[in-house]
Coordinates of C-alpha atoms in Angstrom, one line a residue:
M1 CA 105.2 -4.3 -48.6
W2 CA 107.1 -4.3 -51.8
G3 CA 109.6 -1.5 -52.2
T4 CA 110.3 0.3 -55.5
R5 CA 113.0 -1.2 -57.6
K6 CA 113.8 -1.5 -61.3
L7 CA 112.8 -4.6 -63.2
S8 CA 115.5 -6.7 -64.9
S9 CA 115.4 -7.7 -68.5
S10 CA 113.2 -10.6 -67.5
G11 CA 110.5 -8.2 -66.5
S12 CA 108.1 -9.6 -69.1
L13 CA 108.3 -13.0 -67.4
F14 CA 106.6 -11.5 -64.4
L15 CA 103.3 -11.1 -66.1
G16 CA 103.5 -14.5 -67.6
V17 CA 104.1 -16.2 -64.3
F18 CA 101.3 -14.0 -62.9
K19 CA 98.9 -15.2 -65.5
S20 CA 99.8 -18.9 -64.9
G21 CA 99.1 -18.4 -61.2
C22 CA 95.4 -17.8 -62.0
Q23 CA 93.4 -20.9 -61.5
G24 CA 90.0 -19.3 -62.2
T25 CA 88.0 -19.0 -65.4
Q26 CA 89.3 -17.5 -68.6
A27 CA 87.2 -14.4 -68.0
D28 CA 88.8 -14.1 -64.5
C29 CA 92.3 -14.3 -66.0
S30 CA 91.5 -11.7 -68.6
R31 CA 90.0 -9.4 -66.1
L32 CA 93.0 -9.8 -63.9
T33 CA 95.6 -9.2 -66.6
T34 CA 93.8 -6.2 -68.1
S35 CA 93.9 -4.5 -64.7
A36 CA 97.7 -4.3 -64.9
V37 CA 99.6 -2.2 -67.5
Y38 CA 103.0 -3.3 -68.5
L39 CA 105.4 -0.7 -70.0
P40 CA 108.2 -2.7 -71.7
N41 CA 110.2 0.4 -72.6
Q42 CA 110.5 1.5 -68.9
F43 CA 110.9 -2.0 -67.4
S44 CA 108.2 -1.0 -64.9
W45 CA 104.8 -2.2 -63.9
T46 CA 101.9 0.0 -62.9
Q47 CA 99.7 -1.4 -60.1
Q48 CA 96.0 -1.1 -61.0
L49 CA 94.8 -4.2 -59.2
K50 CA 91.5 -3.9 -57.3
P51 CA 91.3 -5.2 -53.7
W52 CA 89.0 -8.1 -54.8
V53 CA 91.8 -9.5 -57.0
F54 CA 93.9 -10.2 -53.9
S55 CA 91.0 -11.6 -52.0
E56 CA 90.4 -14.2 -54.7
Y57 CA 94.0 -14.9 -55.4
R58 CA 95.8 -14.6 -52.1
I59 CA 98.5 -17.2 -52.9
M60 CA 100.6 -16.5 -56.0
W61 CA 103.7 -18.5 -56.9
F62 CA 106.7 -16.8 -58.5
K63 CA 109.8 -18.5 -59.8
S64 CA 111.9 -15.4 -59.8
Y65 CA 115.4 -16.7 -59.1
R66 CA 117.4 -13.8 -60.5
M67 CA 114.4 -11.7 -61.4
N68 CA 113.9 -8.5 -59.3
F69 CA 110.4 -6.9 -59.3
A70 CA 108.5 -4.3 -57.5
C71 CA 105.6 -1.9 -57.8
L72 CA 105.3 1.8 -57.9
N73 CA 104.8 3.9 -54.8
T74 CA 101.1 3.3 -55.0
M75 CA 101.8 -0.2 -53.9
K76 CA 103.6 0.9 -50.7
S77 CA 100.4 2.2 -49.2
Y78 CA 98.3 -0.7 -50.1
R79 CA 97.5 -3.3 -47.4
Y80 CA 96.2 -6.8 -47.9
P81 CA 92.6 -7.2 -46.7
W82 CA 93.6 -10.0 -44.4
T83 CA 96.5 -8.2 -42.7
R84 CA 96.0 -6.3 -39.5
P85 CA 96.8 -2.6 -40.1
Y86 CA 98.0 -2.0 -36.5
S87 CA 99.6 -3.8 -33.6
T88 CA 97.6 -4.6 -30.4
S89 CA 100.6 -6.0 -28.5
R90 CA 100.4 -3.3 -25.8
T91 CA 96.6 -3.3 -25.1
T92 CA 95.2 -5.0 -22.1
V93 CA 91.6 -4.9 -23.2
D94 CA 90.0 -8.0 -24.8
S95 CA 87.3 -7.0 -27.3
S96 CA 85.4 -10.2 -26.7
E97 CA 85.2 -9.4 -23.0
V98 CA 84.0 -5.9 -23.8
K99 CA 81.1 -7.3 -25.8
T100 CA 80.1 -9.6 -22.8
F101 CA 80.0 -6.7 -20.3
L102 CA 78.3 -4.4 -22.8
A103 CA 75.3 -6.6 -22.9
L104 CA 75.1 -6.5 -19.1
A105 CA 75.8 -2.8 -18.6
H106 CA 72.3 -2.0 -17.3
K107 CA 72.3 -4.7 -14.6
W108 CA 75.1 -3.5 -12.4
W109 CA 73.0 -2.2 -9.6
D110 CA 70.5 -5.0 -9.5
E111 CA 71.5 -6.6 -6.2
Q112 CA 69.5 -9.8 -7.0
G113 CA 70.7 -10.1 -10.6
V114 CA 73.9 -11.4 -12.2
Y115 CA 76.1 -9.1 -10.2
A116 CA 74.7 -10.1 -6.9
P117 CA 78.0 -11.9 -5.9
L118 CA 79.9 -8.7 -6.5
H119 CA 77.5 -6.7 -4.3
S120 CA 78.0 -9.3 -1.6
M121 CA 81.8 -9.3 -2.1
N122 CA 81.9 -5.7 -0.8
D123 CA 81.5 -7.1 2.7
L124 CA 85.0 -8.5 2.3
R125 CA 86.9 -6.4 -0.2
V126 CA 86.0 -2.9 1.2
P127 CA 87.3 -3.7 4.7
F128 CA 90.3 -5.4 3.2
I129 CA 91.3 -2.3 1.3
R130 CA 90.4 0.1 4.1
D131 CA 92.3 -1.8 6.9
N132 CA 95.4 -2.2 4.9
L133 CA 95.5 1.4 3.8
L134 CA 94.9 2.6 7.4
K135 CA 98.2 1.0 8.3
T136 CA 100.0 3.7 6.3
I137 CA 98.0 6.6 7.8
A138 CA 99.1 8.1 11.1
N139 CA 95.9 10.0 11.8
H140 CA 92.5 9.6 10.1
Q141 CA 89.1 11.4 10.5
P142 CA 86.3 9.5 12.1
G143 CA 83.7 8.5 9.5
K144 CA 86.1 9.4 6.7
P145 CA 89.2 7.2 7.4
L146 CA 90.5 7.3 3.8
S147 CA 90.3 11.1 3.5
G148 CA 93.1 12.6 1.5
M149 CA 93.9 9.3 -0.3
K150 CA 93.8 9.0 -4.1
I151 CA 92.6 5.6 -5.4
L152 CA 92.2 4.3 -8.9
D153 CA 89.5 1.7 -9.4
V154 CA 90.5 -0.2 -12.7
G155 CA 87.6 -1.9 -14.4
C156 CA 85.1 -0.3 -12.2
G157 CA 82.1 -1.5 -14.1
G158 CA 79.0 0.3 -12.7
G159 CA 80.9 1.6 -9.7
L160 CA 80.0 -1.1 -7.2
L161 CA 83.3 -0.8 -5.4
T162 CA 84.1 2.8 -6.4
E163 CA 81.2 4.3 -4.5
P164 CA 82.0 2.6 -1.1
L165 CA 85.6 3.8 -1.3
G166 CA 84.4 7.3 -2.0
R167 CA 82.1 7.2 1.0
L168 CA 85.1 6.4 3.2
G169 CA 86.5 9.8 2.2
A170 CA 88.9 8.8 -0.6
S171 CA 89.2 10.6 -3.9
V172 CA 88.5 7.9 -6.4
I173 CA 88.8 7.7 -10.2
G174 CA 86.9 4.7 -11.7
I175 CA 87.9 3.7 -15.3
D176 CA 86.3 1.1 -17.6
P177 CA 86.7 0.5 -21.4
V178 CA 82.9 0.0 -21.8
D179 CA 81.2 3.4 -22.3
E180 CA 77.9 2.0 -21.2
N181 CA 79.3 0.8 -17.9
I182 CA 80.6 4.4 -17.2
E183 CA 77.2 5.8 -18.1
T184 CA 75.5 3.5 -15.6
A185 CA 78.1 4.5 -12.9
Q186 CA 77.6 8.2 -13.6
H187 CA 73.9 7.9 -13.4
H188 CA 74.0 6.0 -10.1
K189 CA 76.5 8.4 -8.6
S190 CA 74.2 11.4 -9.4
F191 CA 71.8 10.3 -6.7
D192 CA 74.5 11.1 -4.0
P193 CA 75.7 14.7 -3.9
V194 CA 78.7 13.7 -1.7
L195 CA 80.0 11.3 -4.3
D196 CA 79.9 13.9 -7.0
K197 CA 82.8 15.6 -5.2
R198 CA 84.9 12.5 -4.5
V199 CA 84.3 10.2 -7.4
E200 CA 85.2 10.7 -11.0
Y201 CA 84.6 8.2 -13.9
R202 CA 86.4 7.9 -17.2
A203 CA 85.6 5.6 -20.2
C204 CA 89.2 4.4 -21.0
S205 CA 91.6 1.6 -20.5
L206 CA 94.4 1.7 -18.0
E207 CA 97.2 2.0 -20.5
E208 CA 95.6 5.1 -21.9
I209 CA 96.1 7.1 -18.7
V210 CA 99.5 5.8 -17.6
E211 CA 101.5 8.8 -18.8
E212 CA 99.3 11.5 -17.4
T213 CA 98.8 9.7 -14.0
A214 CA 102.3 8.3 -13.4
E215 CA 103.0 7.9 -9.6
T216 CA 99.7 9.7 -8.8
F217 CA 97.7 7.2 -6.7
D218 CA 98.1 6.0 -3.2
A219 CA 96.2 2.8 -4.1
V220 CA 95.1 0.9 -7.3
V221 CA 92.3 -1.5 -7.1
A222 CA 91.7 -4.2 -9.7
S223 CA 88.9 -6.4 -8.3
E224 CA 87.7 -9.2 -10.5
V225 CA 89.6 -7.7 -13.4
V226 CA 92.8 -9.5 -14.1
E227 CA 91.0 -12.7 -15.3
H228 CA 89.5 -10.6 -18.1
V229 CA 92.6 -8.7 -19.4
I230 CA 94.4 -9.9 -22.5
D231 CA 97.9 -9.1 -21.4
L232 CA 98.4 -9.6 -17.6
E233 CA 102.1 -8.5 -17.5
T234 CA 101.4 -5.2 -19.3
F235 CA 98.4 -4.6 -17.0
I236 CA 100.5 -5.1 -13.8
Q237 CA 103.3 -2.9 -15.3
C238 CA 100.7 -0.1 -15.8
C239 CA 99.4 -0.5 -12.3
C240 CA 102.9 -0.2 -10.9
Q241 CA 103.6 2.9 -13.0
V242 CA 100.5 4.9 -11.7
L243 CA 101.2 4.0 -8.1
K244 CA 103.2 6.3 -5.8
P245 CA 106.3 4.7 -4.2
G246 CA 104.9 3.0 -1.1
G247 CA 101.4 2.8 -2.7
S248 CA 99.2 -0.3 -2.5
L249 CA 97.8 -2.6 -5.2
F250 CA 94.7 -4.6 -4.4
I251 CA 93.7 -7.5 -6.5
T252 CA 90.9 -10.0 -6.2
T253 CA 90.6 -12.8 -8.8
I254 CA 90.2 -16.5 -9.5
N255 CA 92.9 -19.2 -9.0
K256 CA 93.7 -21.4 -12.0
T257 CA 92.9 -24.9 -10.7
Q258 CA 90.7 -27.8 -11.7
L259 CA 88.3 -26.9 -8.8
S260 CA 88.0 -23.3 -10.1
Y261 CA 87.1 -24.7 -13.6
A262 CA 84.5 -27.1 -12.1
L263 CA 82.8 -24.6 -9.8
G264 CA 83.6 -21.3 -11.4
I265 CA 82.7 -22.2 -15.0
V266 CA 80.8 -25.5 -15.2
F267 CA 78.7 -25.0 -12.1
S268 CA 78.4 -21.2 -11.9
E269 CA 77.9 -20.5 -15.6
Q270 CA 76.5 -23.7 -17.2
I271 CA 74.5 -25.3 -14.4
A272 CA 73.4 -22.8 -11.7
G273 CA 73.5 -19.8 -13.9
I274 CA 75.0 -17.6 -11.1
V275 CA 76.9 -15.7 -13.8
P276 CA 76.1 -15.5 -17.5
K277 CA 77.7 -18.1 -19.8
G278 CA 81.0 -17.0 -21.3
T279 CA 81.8 -14.5 -18.5
H280 CA 85.1 -16.3 -17.6
T281 CA 87.8 -18.1 -19.6
W282 CA 89.7 -20.6 -17.5
E283 CA 92.9 -20.0 -19.5
K284 CA 93.0 -16.4 -18.2
F285 CA 92.8 -17.5 -14.5
V286 CA 96.0 -16.9 -12.7
S287 CA 97.5 -18.7 -9.7
P288 CA 98.7 -16.8 -6.6
E289 CA 102.2 -18.0 -7.3
N290 CA 102.2 -16.8 -10.9
L291 CA 100.6 -13.5 -9.9
E292 CA 103.2 -13.0 -7.1
S293 CA 106.0 -13.6 -9.5
I294 CA 104.7 -10.9 -11.9
L295 CA 104.2 -8.5 -9.1
E296 CA 107.6 -9.0 -7.6
S297 CA 109.3 -8.6 -11.1
N298 CA 107.6 -5.2 -11.4
G299 CA 108.9 -3.9 -8.0
L300 CA 105.8 -4.8 -5.9
S301 CA 106.2 -6.6 -2.6
V302 CA 103.4 -8.9 -1.8
Q303 CA 102.1 -8.4 1.7
T304 CA 99.0 -10.7 1.9
V305 CA 97.3 -13.4 -0.1
V306 CA 94.1 -14.8 1.4
G307 CA 91.4 -17.1 0.1
M308 CA 87.8 -16.1 -0.5
I309 CA 84.8 -18.5 -0.6
Y310 CA 81.4 -17.8 -1.9
N311 CA 78.3 -19.6 -0.8
P312 CA 75.8 -19.6 -3.6
F313 CA 73.0 -20.7 -1.4
S314 CA 73.4 -18.0 1.3
G315 CA 74.8 -15.4 -1.1
Y316 CA 77.6 -14.5 1.3
W317 CA 81.4 -14.5 1.1
H318 CA 83.9 -15.4 3.9
W319 CA 87.6 -15.5 4.2
S320 CA 89.5 -18.8 4.0
E321 CA 93.1 -20.1 4.1
N322 CA 92.2 -22.1 1.0
T323 CA 93.1 -20.1 -2.2
S324 CA 92.1 -22.8 -4.7
L325 CA 89.0 -20.7 -5.8
N326 CA 88.9 -17.0 -5.3
Y327 CA 91.6 -15.0 -3.5
A328 CA 92.6 -11.5 -2.6
A329 CA 96.2 -10.1 -2.8
H330 CA 97.7 -6.9 -1.4
A331 CA 101.1 -5.7 -2.7
V332 CA 103.1 -2.5 -2.0
K333 CA 105.3 -0.6 -4.5
Q334 CA 108.9 -0.5 -3.2
E335 CA 110.5 2.8 -2.4
H336 CA 113.2 2.5 -5.0
P337 CA 115.8 0.9 -2.7
V338 CA 119.5 1.2 -3.5
P339 CA 120.7 -2.3 -4.6
A340 CA 123.2 -4.0 -2.4
G341 CA 126.7 -3.2 -3.3
F342 CA 125.8 0.0 -5.1
V343 CA 127.8 3.0 -4.0
V344 CA 127.3 6.6 -5.1
K345 CA 130.2 8.0 -7.0
G346 CA 130.9 10.7 -4.5
E347 CA 131.0 8.2 -1.7
T348 CA 133.5 6.1 -3.6
E349 CA 135.8 9.0 -4.1
D350 CA 135.6 9.9 -0.4
R351 CA 136.4 6.4 0.7
Q352 CA 139.3 6.2 -1.7
A353 CA 140.6 9.6 -0.3
D354 CA 140.2 8.3 3.3
T355 CA 142.0 5.1 2.4
S356 CA 144.9 6.9 0.8
T357 CA 145.4 9.3 3.8
S358 CA 144.9 6.8 6.7
P359 CA 148.0 4.9 7.8
A360 CA 145.8 2.5 9.8
V361 CA 144.0 1.5 6.7
H362 CA 147.3 0.8 5.0
D363 CA 148.4 -1.4 7.9
E364 CA 145.1 -3.3 7.7
L365 CA 145.5 -3.9 4.0
K366 CA 149.0 -5.3 4.4
K367 CA 147.8 -7.8 6.9

């Protein structure tokens, strides 16, 4: 915004140019100029413009050259109506996506409705998560193999994946930015007393809980989520931050191919109506190669990438080597390894001392 400075002796020219910039009626111009008070003795200009003035006259031309002008402190706090008052560069939530899922919040647990493919996907994604996590557990309880593990389900929706993970014994927190989704999840969970102890829901975004949950979870699950976020790199960074070293990140999403556009959007949304129109945006789809690059750059080592195929006629999913449509990925957070060539200061001093006192080392160096 304009800062507070003194006007030059050409200060009166400012109002003249301001008047000439008005292209409206004479009444408009008089209304505009009477809203400003010019004090020639103080070479200052008191801002009394109404917001509607700027909405009508957004573009104003000034031939200032050597003229310096500014407004009083009241102008500093004023914001133009068409300017965003805050930055959204760090958010991962797309407001348009929120509206889409808000309208469907009451349909999560209808196994024959729009979320039927997600219900069926549990036949693949639950064992995928369970089996990969069991590789990190030496001993597990029968019937509760994930007992003692803390899992974060990001974009949990109505809890379709959160509840099965809780029944496997894990302590699960499901988060979603849509309040109505969380209300649906809470209501459905209330029918199972066991889940009340193992599952917790919060209406929030991932970046809102990063600081309080840093390096807290043994696993983070983002199933059918990354194709809806507005900033994928920030989202992956947040996932990495809340993971413990050695923790696992599980992602299922849609590849960015011509085939995924044809089947995932044109057929599924516009022709067959398997999912509601506008659910997906092809530009937000991410290829396995691009996703792997982002994961690796954030200290996550990709372990598995496998294709998933949905049969809309049978309503079942199956694994495939073909990742051109849907795929699942499993990555592990690295244990902060010491970079090659890095030597702790104490070790360097010890090695220098050994070298200076060892005649054999001196002989080797001479050779």
